[in-house]
Structure formats: structure tokens, C-alpha cells
Coordinates of C-alpha atoms and ligand atoms in Angstrom, one line a residue:
M596 CA -0.1 0.0 0.0
K597 CA 2.7 2.3 0.9
L598 CA 4.6 1.3 -2.2
L599 CA 1.5 2.0 -4.3
K600 CA 1.4 5.6 -2.5
S601 CA 4.9 6.4 -3.0
V602 CA 4.6 5.4 -6.8
S603 CA 1.5 7.3 -7.5
L604 CA 3.0 10.2 -5.7
F605 CA 6.2 9.9 -8.0
V606 CA 3.9 9.9 -11.1
I607 CA 1.9 12.8 -10.0
A608 CA 5.2 14.8 -9.1
S609 CA 6.6 13.9 -12.8
L610 CA 3.5 14.9 -14.5
L611 CA 3.5 18.3 -12.6
L612 CA 7.2 18.7 -13.2
G613 CA 6.8 17.7 -16.9
S614 CA 4.1 20.6 -17.3
C615 CA 6.5 23.0 -15.3
K616 CA 9.3 22.1 -17.8
S617 CA 7.2 22.2 -21.1
N618 CA 5.8 25.5 -20.4
S619 CA 8.8 27.7 -19.9
E620 CA 6.7 30.9 -20.6
K621 CA 5.1 30.7 -17.0
N622 CA 5.9 33.5 -14.9
E623 CA 7.9 33.0 -12.0
E624 CA 4.9 33.4 -9.6
T625 CA 3.2 30.4 -10.9
A626 CA 6.3 28.2 -11.0
S627 CA 7.1 28.8 -7.4
V628 CA 3.5 27.9 -6.4
E629 CA 3.7 24.7 -8.3
T630 CA 7.0 23.8 -6.6
S631 CA 5.4 24.5 -3.4
S632 CA 2.7 22.0 -4.2
L633 CA 5.1 19.5 -5.3
A634 CA 7.2 19.9 -2.3
S635 CA 4.1 19.3 0.1
E636 CA 3.2 16.3 -2.2
K637 CA -0.2 15.8 -0.5
G638 CA -3.4 16.7 -2.0
L639 CA -6.8 17.1 -0.3
K640 CA -7.6 13.5 -0.9
D641 CA -4.6 12.7 1.3
Y642 CA -5.1 15.2 4.0
Y643 CA -8.7 13.7 4.1
A644 CA -7.7 10.1 3.8
D645 CA -9.0 9.1 7.5
Y646 CA -12.1 11.2 7.2
F647 CA -14.2 11.2 3.9
P648 CA -13.5 11.3 -0.1
I649 CA -13.0 14.7 -1.6
G650 CA -14.7 15.1 -4.7
V651 CA -15.4 17.6 -7.7
A652 CA -18.0 18.4 -10.1
V653 CA -16.6 18.3 -13.6
S654 CA -17.4 18.6 -17.3
P655 CA -15.9 16.6 -19.8
R656 CA -13.7 19.5 -20.7
S657 CA -12.2 19.8 -17.2
L658 CA -10.5 16.5 -17.6
E659 CA -8.1 17.8 -19.8
G660 CA -4.5 19.5 -19.2
E661 CA -3.8 21.3 -16.4
S662 CA -7.4 20.8 -14.9
A663 CA -6.8 17.1 -15.1
E664 CA -3.5 17.1 -13.1
L665 CA -5.0 19.4 -10.6
I666 CA -8.0 16.8 -10.2
R667 CA -5.4 13.6 -10.4
A668 CA -3.8 15.3 -7.4
E669 CA -6.2 16.6 -5.2
F670 CA -9.3 14.5 -5.4
N671 CA -10.6 11.0 -5.3
S672 CA -14.2 11.5 -6.5
L673 CA -16.0 12.9 -9.4
T674 CA -19.5 14.1 -10.1
A675 CA -21.0 15.1 -13.6
E676 CA -21.8 18.8 -13.3
N677 CA -24.4 18.5 -16.1
V678 CA -24.0 15.6 -18.4
M679 CA -25.8 12.8 -16.5
K680 CA -28.9 15.2 -16.3
M681 CA -32.0 13.8 -18.0
G682 CA -32.0 16.5 -20.7
V683 CA -28.5 16.1 -21.7
I684 CA -28.2 12.2 -21.4
H685 CA -31.5 11.2 -22.6
P686 CA -32.7 14.1 -24.8
E687 CA -35.4 12.3 -26.7
M688 CA -37.5 9.2 -25.6
D689 CA -35.4 6.7 -27.8
R690 CA -32.1 8.6 -28.0
F691 CA -29.4 8.9 -25.3
N692 CA -26.4 10.9 -25.5
W693 CA -23.8 8.8 -23.8
G694 CA -20.5 10.2 -25.2
P695 CA -19.8 12.9 -22.3
A696 CA -21.0 10.7 -19.4
D697 CA -19.0 8.1 -20.6
A698 CA -15.7 10.1 -20.9
I699 CA -16.2 11.1 -17.3
A700 CA -16.9 7.6 -16.1
N701 CA -13.8 6.3 -18.1
F702 CA -11.7 9.1 -16.4
A703 CA -12.8 8.1 -13.0
K704 CA -12.3 4.2 -13.8
E705 CA -8.7 4.9 -15.4
N706 CA -7.6 7.2 -12.4
N707 CA -9.5 5.0 -9.7
L708 CA -11.8 7.7 -8.6
K709 CA -15.1 7.1 -6.8
L710 CA -17.9 8.5 -9.0
R711 CA -21.3 9.8 -7.8
G712 CA -24.4 10.0 -10.2
H713 CA -26.2 13.5 -10.6
N714 CA -29.0 13.1 -11.0
L715 CA -32.2 11.1 -12.1
V716 CA -35.3 13.1 -11.0
W717 CA -35.2 16.7 -11.0
H718 CA -37.7 19.8 -12.0
Q719 CA -35.0 21.3 -14.3
Q720 CA -33.4 20.0 -17.4
A721 CA -36.0 17.1 -17.6
G722 CA -36.2 15.9 -21.2
P723 CA -39.4 17.7 -22.2
W724 CA -40.4 14.5 -23.9
I725 CA -40.9 12.8 -20.7
F726 CA -43.9 14.7 -19.7
T727 CA -45.5 14.9 -23.5
T728 CA -47.7 12.5 -25.4
E729 CA -46.9 12.0 -29.5
D730 CA -49.8 14.4 -29.9
G731 CA -48.5 17.0 -27.6
K732 CA -50.8 16.2 -24.6
T733 CA -49.5 15.8 -20.9
V734 CA -48.8 12.1 -20.2
G735 CA -50.9 10.4 -17.6
K736 CA -49.4 9.1 -14.4
E737 CA -48.8 5.4 -15.4
E738 CA -47.0 6.4 -18.5
L739 CA -44.9 9.1 -16.7
Y740 CA -44.0 6.2 -14.4
Q741 CA -43.2 3.8 -17.1
R742 CA -41.0 6.5 -18.7
M743 CA -39.3 7.4 -15.4
K744 CA -38.5 3.8 -14.9
A745 CA -37.1 3.3 -18.6
H746 CA -34.9 6.3 -18.0
I747 CA -33.3 5.1 -14.6
D748 CA -33.1 1.5 -15.7
S749 CA -30.7 3.0 -18.9
V750 CA -28.8 5.4 -17.0
V751 CA -28.3 3.5 -13.7
G752 CA -27.8 0.2 -15.4
R753 CA -25.1 1.5 -17.9
Y754 CA -23.0 2.8 -14.8
K755 CA -23.7 -0.3 -12.6
G756 CA -20.4 -0.9 -10.7
T757 CA -18.9 2.5 -11.7
I758 CA -21.3 4.9 -9.9
Y759 CA -21.5 4.2 -6.3
A760 CA -23.9 6.7 -5.2
W761 CA -26.8 8.6 -7.1
D762 CA -28.6 11.9 -6.3
V763 CA -32.0 10.1 -7.0
V764 CA -34.4 13.2 -6.5
N765 CA -33.0 16.6 -6.6
E766 CA -34.3 19.7 -5.1
A767 CA -38.1 18.5 -4.6
I768 CA -38.7 20.8 -1.6
S769 CA -40.4 24.1 -2.2
D770 CA -38.7 27.4 -1.9
K771 CA -41.7 28.9 -0.3
P772 CA -41.9 28.3 3.3
D773 CA -45.6 27.6 3.4
E774 CA -45.4 25.0 0.6
F775 CA -44.0 21.5 1.3
L776 CA -43.1 20.1 -2.4
R777 CA -42.1 22.4 -5.1
K778 CA -44.6 22.9 -7.7
S779 CA -43.3 20.8 -10.8
E780 CA -44.6 18.4 -13.9
W781 CA -43.6 15.5 -11.7
L782 CA -45.8 16.5 -8.9
D783 CA -48.7 17.6 -10.9
I784 CA -48.7 14.5 -12.9
A785 CA -47.8 12.0 -10.3
G786 CA -48.5 13.5 -6.9
E787 CA -45.8 13.1 -4.3
E788 CA -45.6 9.5 -4.9
F789 CA -43.3 10.0 -7.9
I790 CA -40.3 10.7 -5.2
M791 CA -40.9 7.1 -3.8
K792 CA -41.2 5.5 -7.2
A793 CA -37.8 7.2 -8.1
F794 CA -36.0 5.6 -5.2
E795 CA -37.7 2.3 -6.0
Y796 CA -36.9 2.1 -9.3
A797 CA -33.3 3.3 -8.8
H798 CA -32.8 0.5 -6.3
E799 CA -34.1 -2.0 -8.7
A800 CA -31.9 -0.9 -11.3
D801 CA -28.7 -1.2 -8.9
P802 CA -29.5 -2.8 -5.5
D803 CA -25.6 -1.8 -4.4
A804 CA -25.7 1.8 -5.3
K805 CA -26.3 4.4 -2.5
L806 CA -29.4 6.3 -2.9
Y807 CA -29.5 9.9 -2.1
Y808 CA -32.0 12.9 -1.7
N809 CA -30.1 16.1 -2.8
D810 CA -31.2 19.7 -1.8
Y811 CA -29.9 23.4 -1.3
N812 CA -30.3 25.5 1.4
A813 CA -30.7 22.4 3.8
I814 CA -29.3 24.0 7.0
I815 CA -31.6 27.0 6.8
P816 CA -33.8 25.8 9.8
E817 CA -37.3 26.1 8.1
K818 CA -36.4 24.4 4.7
R819 CA -34.1 22.0 6.7
D820 CA -37.2 20.9 8.7
R821 CA -39.3 20.5 5.4
I822 CA -36.3 18.3 4.0
Y823 CA -36.5 16.3 7.6
K824 CA -40.2 15.6 7.2
L825 CA -39.9 14.3 3.5
L826 CA -36.7 12.1 4.6
K827 CA -38.7 10.8 7.6
M828 CA -41.7 10.1 5.4
L829 CA -39.6 8.0 2.8
I830 CA -37.9 6.0 5.9
D831 CA -41.4 5.4 7.6
N832 CA -42.5 4.1 4.0
D833 CA -39.6 1.6 3.9
V834 CA -38.4 3.5 0.8
P835 CA -34.8 2.4 -0.1
I836 CA -32.9 5.9 0.7
D837 CA -29.2 5.7 1.9
G838 CA -28.6 9.2 2.7
V839 CA -29.0 13.0 2.4
G840 CA -27.2 15.3 0.2
I841 CA -26.7 18.6 1.8
Q842 CA -25.6 20.9 -1.4
G843 CA -23.5 23.2 0.4
H844 CA -23.8 26.5 -2.0
W845 CA -22.8 28.5 1.0
S846 CA -21.3 32.0 1.4
I847 CA -18.8 34.0 3.5
F848 CA -22.0 35.1 5.5
S849 CA -23.9 31.9 6.1
P850 CA -24.5 29.3 7.5
T851 CA -23.2 29.7 11.0
E852 CA -21.5 26.8 12.7
T853 CA -24.3 26.2 15.3
E854 CA -26.7 26.3 12.3
L855 CA -24.3 23.6 10.3
R856 CA -23.9 21.4 13.5
E857 CA -27.9 21.4 14.3
A858 CA -28.7 20.5 10.8
M859 CA -26.0 17.7 10.8
D860 CA -27.3 16.3 14.0
L861 CA -31.1 16.5 12.9
Y862 CA -30.2 14.5 9.5
A863 CA -27.9 12.2 11.5
S864 CA -30.6 11.3 13.8
L865 CA -32.5 9.7 11.0
G866 CA -29.6 7.1 10.5
L867 CA -29.0 8.3 7.2
D868 CA -25.4 8.8 5.5
I869 CA -24.7 12.7 4.9
Q870 CA -22.7 14.1 1.9
I871 CA -21.9 17.5 1.0
T872 CA -22.3 17.4 -2.6
E873 CA -22.0 20.7 -4.1
L874 CA -19.8 22.8 -1.9
D875 CA -18.8 26.2 -2.7
V876 CA -18.3 29.6 -0.5
S877 CA -19.7 32.6 -2.4
L878 CA -18.6 36.2 -1.9
Y879 CA -22.1 37.3 -1.9
Q880 CA -25.2 37.0 -0.1
W881 CA -27.4 34.3 -1.3
E882 CA -30.4 35.4 -3.9
K883 CA -32.5 32.9 -5.8
E884 CA -33.7 35.5 -8.3
R885 CA -31.6 36.2 -11.1
R886 CA -30.8 39.8 -11.8
E887 CA -28.5 42.3 -13.7
L888 CA -25.3 43.6 -12.5
R889 CA -25.8 46.7 -10.4
Q890 CA -24.2 50.2 -11.1
G891 CA -21.0 50.3 -9.0
E892 CA -21.2 46.8 -7.7
S893 CA -17.7 45.5 -7.3
D894 CA -16.6 41.9 -8.1
E895 CA -12.8 42.1 -6.9
F896 CA -11.5 39.6 -4.8
T897 CA -10.2 41.7 -1.8
P898 CA -7.8 40.4 0.8
E899 CA -10.3 41.2 3.3
L900 CA -12.8 38.7 1.4
E901 CA -10.1 36.2 1.2
A902 CA -9.6 36.2 4.8
Q903 CA -13.3 36.0 5.3
Q904 CA -13.5 33.0 3.0
K905 CA -10.5 31.4 4.7
E906 CA -12.2 31.6 8.0
K907 CA -15.6 30.0 6.7
Y908 CA -13.8 27.2 5.0
D909 CA -11.8 26.5 8.0
M910 CA -15.0 26.5 10.2
F911 CA -16.8 24.2 7.7
F912 CA -14.2 21.6 7.4
R913 CA -13.8 21.5 11.3
V914 CA -17.6 20.7 11.6
F915 CA -17.3 18.1 8.7
R916 CA -14.4 16.4 10.4
D917 CA -16.3 16.2 13.7
Y918 CA -19.1 14.4 11.7
K919 CA -16.7 11.9 10.0
D920 CA -18.8 9.0 11.1
Q921 CA -21.7 10.2 9.2
L922 CA -20.3 12.1 6.5
T923 CA -19.4 9.9 3.6
G924 CA -18.2 12.5 1.0
V925 CA -17.5 16.1 0.7
T926 CA -17.8 17.3 -3.0
F927 CA -16.8 20.8 -4.5
W928 CA -19.0 22.2 -7.3
N929 CA -16.3 23.2 -10.1
V930 CA -12.6 22.8 -9.9
S931 CA -11.2 26.2 -9.5
D932 CA -12.2 30.1 -9.6
R933 CA -11.3 29.9 -13.5
Y934 CA -14.9 28.9 -13.7
S935 CA -17.9 28.3 -11.6
W936 CA -21.5 28.4 -12.2
L937 CA -21.8 31.4 -9.6
D938 CA -20.0 33.5 -12.3
H939 CA -23.3 33.4 -14.2
Y940 CA -25.8 33.1 -11.1
P941 CA -27.7 35.1 -9.8
V942 CA -25.8 37.9 -12.0
E943 CA -24.7 37.2 -15.3
G944 CA -21.1 38.3 -15.7
R945 CA -20.3 39.1 -12.0
K946 CA -17.1 37.0 -11.1
N947 CA -17.2 34.7 -7.9
Y948 CA -14.2 33.1 -6.2
P949 CA -15.8 30.4 -4.5
L950 CA -13.1 27.4 -4.8
L951 CA -10.0 26.5 -3.2
F952 CA -8.0 27.0 -6.2
D953 CA -7.6 30.4 -8.0
E954 CA -7.8 31.2 -11.7
D955 CA -4.4 29.8 -12.3
Y956 CA -5.1 26.5 -10.4
K957 CA -3.1 27.5 -7.5
R958 CA -4.0 26.9 -4.1
K959 CA -5.6 29.9 -2.3
S960 CA -5.1 30.7 1.5
A961 CA -8.6 28.7 2.1
Y962 CA -7.0 25.8 0.9
D963 CA -4.3 25.8 3.7
A964 CA -7.0 26.3 6.5
V965 CA -9.0 23.2 5.0
A966 CA -5.9 21.0 4.6
H967 CA -3.7 21.9 7.4
F968 CA -5.7 20.7 10.6
E969 CA -4.5 18.9 13.8
D970 CA -5.5 15.6 13.2
T971 CA -7.8 14.4 16.3
N972 CA -7.1 10.7 15.1
E973 CA -3.6 11.0 15.2
T974 CA -3.9 12.9 18.7
E975 CA -6.5 9.9 20.0
K976 CA -4.0 7.3 19.0
Q977 CA -0.9 9.0 21.1
Ligands
G3I2071 O1 -24.1 23.5 -23.1 C1 -25.1 24.9 -23.3 C2 -24.4 25.4 -24.6 O2 -24.2 24.6 -25.9 C3 -25.2 26.8 -24.7 O3 -24.5 27.4 -25.9 C4 -25.0 27.7 -23.3 C5 -26.1 28.7 -23.5 O4 -26.8 29.2 -22.5 O5 -25.7 26.7 -22.7 C6 -25.0 25.7 -22.1 O6 -25.8 25.1 -21.1 C7 -25.6 25.3 -19.8 C8 -25.2 24.4 -19.0 O7 -25.1 24.7 -17.7 C9 -23.5 23.8 -19.3 O8 -22.9 25.0 -19.1 C10 -26.9 25.9 -19.6 O9 -27.5 27.0 -20.1 C11 -26.9 26.2 -18.0 O10 -28.4 26.3 -17.5 C12 -26.5 25.1 -17.2 O11 -26.4 25.3 -15.8 C13 -26.4 24.4 -14.8 C14 -27.5 24.4 -14.0 O12 -27.0 23.4 -12.7 C15 -28.7 24.2 -14.5 O13 -28.6 22.8 -15.1 C16 -24.8 24.8 -14.3 O14 -23.9 24.5 -15.1 C17 -24.7 23.7 -12.9 O15 -23.6 23.8 -12.2 C18 -25.9 23.8 -12.3 O16 -25.7 22.9 -11.1 C19 -26.8 22.8 -10.2 C20 -27.0 21.2 -9.7 O17 -27.2 20.4 -10.9 C21 -28.2 21.0 -8.6 N1 -27.7 21.9 -7.6 C22 -27.5 23.4 -7.9 C23 -26.5 23.6 -8.9 C24 -26.1 24.9 -9.2 O18 -27.4 25.6 -9.9

């Protein structure tokens, strides 16, 4: 095992060294950071080897060049950011678009990375065909279930043995505090039972896969309690669910440590595994509705913001480590600040810097806070 680790470190080091040598025009600053990364040898996945896998959401394009090297060096789990969503992978009833998803699955296999599946049933990016008959009418409930089952059988079946965990149902809870489930075509046509059916079909398609319910704002007490209600309902009905995915689209403003711990305790009390499935720490307050950039609104990543972000990341991972018995994975949503979905949402063109690597793939100060912690395992052993 030790030998394997040394060999893989050597391979990673050679790759990084290779890229340094071949790109002589890189400026001194970049080169020195790459050297310091090399010297430290370990990546996030190594620092957290005794805790939980560290994942990242990717597109097929991010599996090339420097980005691929960074992924191999730092992460041991992948999620497809978009290409396994129904609208992309199954755009028409009789047509699948396997290429991009296969590229991610193959990269995971070749590099011995875990792979999460995202996602099977969601109100967004569903293939429009699933809700409509050939003559343009809305399908009935039974027909919808047949189509849902066919979709789940095909996609889960194809990656059986490669994908170890699926986000089966994504974001079914309403954004409105006085409403339980979100209004959607799934709900309109099939009623709340659609959630249970999705889990049952996924379990039939791959009995070994871990099945998750995944949602955002899962720490905010009032939404947390509605998510809890749904999870409890699923468990009480013997639905095959293994875990809850807390997305983790957070910010330098929230959540607080108390809110985070209370939510972890509540979800853990259900006996479910927990994963942080889509972590990023925005520089801005959470806003749901899209809007234009305001005049004078700055998107500069100032040293003050960097310090606040570091502090928040430090706290989040301290809490995560405390829950390592329940937490079976932490996944970042995108690789580095070079590209984040938050550059486009909620304000198109407002740059965000929510990740641990900067636009040149260099480790940010928040990285140090996450990676360099006192290992309580080691302390306990002494
Ligand atoms: O690929 C097309 C491209 O061909 C086209 O030219 C372009 C024009 O708009 O759109 C491209 O597709 C975009 C796609 O991302 C790939 O970049 C879609 O418009 C855009 O809506 C889509 O956004 C994704 C969003 O989910 C909606 O599906 C984000 O990348 C992705 O990060 C985001 O991920 C979600 C999780 O699945 C669930 N939780 C929240 C999270 C963030 O919103």
C-alpha cells in the first residue's frame, strides 16, 4: 500500500514537473507555487484520507490538461456537473447521449476515482419528452412512471459498478416556506408518490448503489425541517434511501457553525449517511432570483474577502471532520475559480471566487485552512 502511494506520488510529481518544464513561459509566481505544491506532495484527498473522500464536479472538458492534473493530485471522487442530467443524457425518448457521461466514467475508472451520479429526477433539465405524448398532450401518471423507470433503468444500469451513489431526487422541496413540495410537472402529474417511485426504480436498477435525496438551503432551519419531514416520510414508508445530500452552496455570510451542527445532528438522527454534494463559498449573499449587475457593484476579490472566505472554509471543515462517522463525502462544485457556475448566477458576468484553487489553479489561502488541521485521530492514538 505504502509502495503504491509512493509510486503514485512519483507519477503525480513527474506529471507536474513535466508540465513545468514544457511551459517555460510561465511566470515566476506560478512556477514557485507549483514547486511548493510539489514539495508538500499531499493533496486534499490525502489530508482527508482518514475522514471522507473529497470530490469535485466536472465537465468532460475539465478532464484535460492542467485541470486534469489538478484533479488527479487533489481529489478522489467525481460528479458530473451537467452531463448525466436527463435533458443532456436522454434528450429524446429513444435517444441517449452517452458520450460526455462515458468520458467522465472512463476518467474515473482510469484514475481510480469514486463516481457519484447526478441526477435522476429533477424539475430542471428534464427531457421535455418525458411529460408529453406524441400528440402534444400531458402524459398520464402510469405512462410517466413507465418512462421514468425506463430512464432510470437505462442510466443507472449503464453505470452499474462504476457509479457508487446516485442523487435520485434533486430539489423536490419548495422554496416557499408555506409549501411542502415544489410545484413541478412531476408533482402535477404523479403526486408526491413520484419521489418514492424514483427511489424504488433506482434500487431495482442497482441494488448496490447508495441512494440520496439532494437539496440546497438544507441548513436553513425552516427548509431543513421540511427536508427532514420528507426524509422521515420516505424512511417510514420503507423507501430504499441511504442518505441525504446537503448541497453546500454557501457563502462567507452563512451558515453559522451552530446552524450547520444543528442540521447535521438532525439529519444524522434519521440514521442516514450525509454528503456535502455541491460545496462552494460565494463572496455574495444568497439570492434566488436572477438579476442584472448593479451600477458600481464590485466583484473584486479583496484580501478582506479572502480572509473571510478562509475563516468560513476553516469552520466548515472543522465541523465536517467532527461528523466523519456520518459524512461519507464532500464534493466541491467546480474545480477552480477559473470557472464557477456562480460567475453566471444569480448575476450574469459577476465574477465569483468560491473554490479552493484560483484562476491559475493555484492553492488559495483557504486551501491551507482546509488541509492543515490538527488530526484528532492521531492525537487520540497517542
Ligand atoms: O451547453 C450549453 C451550450 O451549448 C449553450 O451554448 C449555453 C447557452 O446558455 O448553455 C449551455 O448549457 C448550460 C449548462 O449549464 C452547461 O454550461 C445551461 O445553459 C445552464 O443552464 C447550465 O447550468 C447548470 C445548472 O445546474 C442548470 O442545470 C450549471 O452549469 C450547473 O452548475 C448547475 O448545477 C446545479 C446542480 O445540478 C443542482 N444544484 C444546484 C447547482 C447549481 O445551480
